[in-house]
Coordinates of N, CA and C in Angstrom, one line a residue:
X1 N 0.8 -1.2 0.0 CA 0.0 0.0 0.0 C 0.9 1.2 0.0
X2 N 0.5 2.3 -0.8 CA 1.1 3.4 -0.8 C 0.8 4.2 0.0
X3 N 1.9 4.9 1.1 CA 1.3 5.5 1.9 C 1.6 7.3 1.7
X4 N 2.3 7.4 1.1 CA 3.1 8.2 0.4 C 2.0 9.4 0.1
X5 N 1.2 10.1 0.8 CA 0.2 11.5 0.9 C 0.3 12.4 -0.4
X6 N 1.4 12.8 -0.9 CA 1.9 13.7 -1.7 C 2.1 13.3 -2.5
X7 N 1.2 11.8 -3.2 CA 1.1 11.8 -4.6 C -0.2 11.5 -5.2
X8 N -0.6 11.7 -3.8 CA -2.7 11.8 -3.8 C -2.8 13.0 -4.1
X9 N -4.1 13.4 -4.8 CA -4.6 14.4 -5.6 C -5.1 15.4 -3.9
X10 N -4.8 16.7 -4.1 CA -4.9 17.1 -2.6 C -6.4 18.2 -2.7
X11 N -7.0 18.3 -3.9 CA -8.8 18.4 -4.5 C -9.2 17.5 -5.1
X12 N -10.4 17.6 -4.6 CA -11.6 17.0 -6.1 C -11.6 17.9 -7.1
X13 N -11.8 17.5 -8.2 CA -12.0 18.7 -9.5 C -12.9 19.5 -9.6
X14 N -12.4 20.4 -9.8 CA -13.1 21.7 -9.7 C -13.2 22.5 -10.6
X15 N -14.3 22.8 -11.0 CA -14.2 23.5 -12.4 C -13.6 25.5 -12.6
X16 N -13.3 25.9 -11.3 CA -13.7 27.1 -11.2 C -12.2 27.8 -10.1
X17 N -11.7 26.8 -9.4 CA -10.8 26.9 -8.6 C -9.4 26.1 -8.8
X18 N -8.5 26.2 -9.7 CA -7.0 25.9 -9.4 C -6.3 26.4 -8.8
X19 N -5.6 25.5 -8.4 CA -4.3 25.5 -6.9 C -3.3 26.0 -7.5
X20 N -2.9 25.4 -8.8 CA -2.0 25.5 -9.9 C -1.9 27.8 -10.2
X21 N -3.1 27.8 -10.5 CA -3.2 28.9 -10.7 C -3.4 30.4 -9.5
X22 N -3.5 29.8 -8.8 CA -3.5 30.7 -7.5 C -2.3 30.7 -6.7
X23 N -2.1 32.2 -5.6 CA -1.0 32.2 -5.3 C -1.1 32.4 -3.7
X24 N 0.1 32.4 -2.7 CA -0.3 32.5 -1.7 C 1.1 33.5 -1.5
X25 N 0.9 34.3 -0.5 CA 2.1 35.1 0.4 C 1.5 34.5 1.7
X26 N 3.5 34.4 2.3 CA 3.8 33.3 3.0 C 4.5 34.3 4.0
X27 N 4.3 33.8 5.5 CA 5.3 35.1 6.2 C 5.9 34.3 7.3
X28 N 7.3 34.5 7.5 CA 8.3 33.8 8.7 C 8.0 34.9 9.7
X29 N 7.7 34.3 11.2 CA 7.9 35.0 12.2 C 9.3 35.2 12.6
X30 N 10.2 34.0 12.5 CA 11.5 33.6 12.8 C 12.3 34.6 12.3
X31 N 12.3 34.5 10.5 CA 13.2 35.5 9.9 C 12.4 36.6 9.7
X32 N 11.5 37.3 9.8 CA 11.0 38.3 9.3 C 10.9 38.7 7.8
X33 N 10.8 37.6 7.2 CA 10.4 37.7 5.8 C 9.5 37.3 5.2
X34 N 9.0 37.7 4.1 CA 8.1 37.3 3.2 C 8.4 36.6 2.0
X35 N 7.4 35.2 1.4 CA 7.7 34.3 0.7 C 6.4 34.5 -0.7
X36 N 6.6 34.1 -1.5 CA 5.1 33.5 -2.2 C 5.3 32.6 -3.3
X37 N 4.6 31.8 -3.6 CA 4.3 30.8 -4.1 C 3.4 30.1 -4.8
X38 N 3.0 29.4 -5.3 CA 1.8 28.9 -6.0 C 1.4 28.3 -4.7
X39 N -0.5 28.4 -4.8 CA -1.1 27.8 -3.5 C -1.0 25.6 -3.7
X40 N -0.8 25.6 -4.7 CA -0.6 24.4 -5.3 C 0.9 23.8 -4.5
X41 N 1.4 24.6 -4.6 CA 3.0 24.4 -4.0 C 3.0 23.9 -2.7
X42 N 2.7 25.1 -1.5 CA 2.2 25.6 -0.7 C 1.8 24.6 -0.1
X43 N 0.5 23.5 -0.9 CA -0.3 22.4 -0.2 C 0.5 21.2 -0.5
X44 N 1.3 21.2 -1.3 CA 2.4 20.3 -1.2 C 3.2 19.7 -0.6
X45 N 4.1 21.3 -0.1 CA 5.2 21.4 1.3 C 4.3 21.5 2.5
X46 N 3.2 21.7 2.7 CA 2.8 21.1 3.8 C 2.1 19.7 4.1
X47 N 2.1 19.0 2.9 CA 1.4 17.7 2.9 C 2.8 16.8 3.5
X48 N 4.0 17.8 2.7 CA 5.2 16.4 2.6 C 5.6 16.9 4.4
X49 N 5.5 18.2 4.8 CA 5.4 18.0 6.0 C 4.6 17.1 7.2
X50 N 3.8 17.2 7.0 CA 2.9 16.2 7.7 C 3.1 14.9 7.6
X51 N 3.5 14.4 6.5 CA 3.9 13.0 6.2 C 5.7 13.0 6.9
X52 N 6.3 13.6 6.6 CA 7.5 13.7 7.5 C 7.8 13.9 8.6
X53 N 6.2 14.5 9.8 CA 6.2 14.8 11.0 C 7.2 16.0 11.0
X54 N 7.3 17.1 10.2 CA 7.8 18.1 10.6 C 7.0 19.7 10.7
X55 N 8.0 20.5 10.8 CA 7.0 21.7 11.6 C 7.6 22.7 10.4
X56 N 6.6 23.8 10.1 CA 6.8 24.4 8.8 C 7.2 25.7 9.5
X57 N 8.1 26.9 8.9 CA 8.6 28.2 8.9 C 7.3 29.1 8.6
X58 N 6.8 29.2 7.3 CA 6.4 30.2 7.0 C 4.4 29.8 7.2
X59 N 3.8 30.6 7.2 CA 2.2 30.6 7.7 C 1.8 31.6 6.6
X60 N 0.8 30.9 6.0 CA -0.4 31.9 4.9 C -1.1 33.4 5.0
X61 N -1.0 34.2 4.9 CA -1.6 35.3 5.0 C -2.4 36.1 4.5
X62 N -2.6 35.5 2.9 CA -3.2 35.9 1.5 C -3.5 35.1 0.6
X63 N -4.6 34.4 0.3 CA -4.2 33.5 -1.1 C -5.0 34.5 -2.3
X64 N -4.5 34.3 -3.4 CA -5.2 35.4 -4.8 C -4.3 34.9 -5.9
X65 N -4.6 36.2 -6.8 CA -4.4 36.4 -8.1 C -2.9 37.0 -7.8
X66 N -1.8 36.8 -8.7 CA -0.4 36.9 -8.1 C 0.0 38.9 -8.2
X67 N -1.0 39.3 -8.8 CA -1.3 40.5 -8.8 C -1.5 41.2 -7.4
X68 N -2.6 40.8 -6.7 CA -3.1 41.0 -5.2 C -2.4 40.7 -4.4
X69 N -1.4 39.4 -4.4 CA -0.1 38.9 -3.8 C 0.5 40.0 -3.6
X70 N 1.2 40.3 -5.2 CA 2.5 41.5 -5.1 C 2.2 42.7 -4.5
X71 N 0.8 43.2 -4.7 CA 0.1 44.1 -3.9 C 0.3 44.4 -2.4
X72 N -0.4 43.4 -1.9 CA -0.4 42.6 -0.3 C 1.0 42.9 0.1
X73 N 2.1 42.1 -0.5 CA 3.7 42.0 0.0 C 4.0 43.4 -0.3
X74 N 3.8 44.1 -1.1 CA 4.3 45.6 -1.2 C 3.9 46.5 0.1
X75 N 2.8 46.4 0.2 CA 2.6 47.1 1.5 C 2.7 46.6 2.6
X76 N 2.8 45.3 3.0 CA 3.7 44.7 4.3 C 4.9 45.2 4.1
X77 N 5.8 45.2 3.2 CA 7.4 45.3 3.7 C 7.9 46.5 4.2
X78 N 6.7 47.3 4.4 CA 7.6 48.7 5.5 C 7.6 48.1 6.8
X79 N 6.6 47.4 7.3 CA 6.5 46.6 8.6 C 7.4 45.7 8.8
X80 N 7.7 45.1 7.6 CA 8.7 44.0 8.5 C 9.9 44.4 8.4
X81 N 10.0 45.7 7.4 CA 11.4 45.9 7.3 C 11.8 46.6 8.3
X82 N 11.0 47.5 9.0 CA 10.8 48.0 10.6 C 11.5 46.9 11.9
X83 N 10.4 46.3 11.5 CA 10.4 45.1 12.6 C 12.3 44.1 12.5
X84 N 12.1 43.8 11.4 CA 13.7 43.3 11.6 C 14.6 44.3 11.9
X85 N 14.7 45.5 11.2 CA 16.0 46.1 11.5 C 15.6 46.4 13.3
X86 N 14.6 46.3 14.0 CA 14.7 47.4 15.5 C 15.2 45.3 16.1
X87 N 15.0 44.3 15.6 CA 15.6 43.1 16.5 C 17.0 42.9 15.9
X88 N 17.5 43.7 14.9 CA 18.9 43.4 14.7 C 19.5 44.7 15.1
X89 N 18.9 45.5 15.9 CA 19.6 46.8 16.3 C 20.9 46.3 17.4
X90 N 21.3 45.4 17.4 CA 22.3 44.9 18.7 C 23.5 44.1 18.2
X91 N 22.5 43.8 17.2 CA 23.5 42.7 16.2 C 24.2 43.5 15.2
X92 N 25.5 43.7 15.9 CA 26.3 44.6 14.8 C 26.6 43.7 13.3
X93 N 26.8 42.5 13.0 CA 27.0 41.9 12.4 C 25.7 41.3 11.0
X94 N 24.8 41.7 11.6 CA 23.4 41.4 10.5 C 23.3 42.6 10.0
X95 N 23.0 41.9 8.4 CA 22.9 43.0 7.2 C 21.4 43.1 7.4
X96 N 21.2 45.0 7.1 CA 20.3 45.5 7.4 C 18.9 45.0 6.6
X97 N 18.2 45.3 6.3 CA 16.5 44.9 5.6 C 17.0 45.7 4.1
X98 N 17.3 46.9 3.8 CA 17.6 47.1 3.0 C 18.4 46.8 2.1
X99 N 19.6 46.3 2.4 CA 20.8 45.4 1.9 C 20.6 43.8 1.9
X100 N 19.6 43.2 1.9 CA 19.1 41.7 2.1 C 19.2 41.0 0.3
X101 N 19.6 40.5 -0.1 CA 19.6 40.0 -1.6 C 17.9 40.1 -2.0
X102 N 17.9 40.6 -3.2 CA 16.2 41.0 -3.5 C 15.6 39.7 -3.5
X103 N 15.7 38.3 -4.1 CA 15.1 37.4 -4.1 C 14.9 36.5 -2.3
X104 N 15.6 37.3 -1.1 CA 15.2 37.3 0.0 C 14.1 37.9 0.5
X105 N 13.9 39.4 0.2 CA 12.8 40.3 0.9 C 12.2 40.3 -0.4
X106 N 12.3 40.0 -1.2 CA 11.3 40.3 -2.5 C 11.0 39.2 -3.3
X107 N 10.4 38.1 -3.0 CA 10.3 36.4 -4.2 C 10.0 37.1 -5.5

């Protein structure tokens, strides 16, 4: 028997709703960053979690059109960029929010 979760179909078909085509923004409390992704992805990495017994980083905050995503993340990142730089205010050695490689603060 296959027990293997993540290669079962994770909908019934749907004529109106793909996973494939929808997006989600994803947010680390840990690192203070923002992720996004296909919601299809998304239900993936947390299926293969669950089958692996492990504990995931990032939590959903938005699922949409990748339009409304980029939207959504545009106007969060004055907050987190806030929020990280005032918990690395001690840590001489952490690069600032601003200086973070784009594909870190920006998917």
């Amino acid at each position: 028997m296959n027990t293997d979760i993540t290669r079962r179909p994770l909908f019934a078909a749907h004529p109106y709703f793909d996973t494939k085509k929808a997006w989600v923004l994803l947010w680390s409390h840990k690192q203070g960053l923002l992720h996004i992704k296909r919601l299809h992805d998304m239900f993936m990495n947390h299926m293969r979690a669950y089958h692996e017994d492990r504990n995931l980083e990032y939590i959903p905050l938005l699922i949409g059109d990748r339009e409304a995503i980029d939207a959504a993340a545009d106007v969060i990142r004055p907050t987190l960029h806030a929020r990280y730089d005032a918990k690395q205010a001690f840590n001489h050695s952490a690069i600032p929010y601003s200086q973070l490689p784009e594909g870190v603060s920006r998917p």
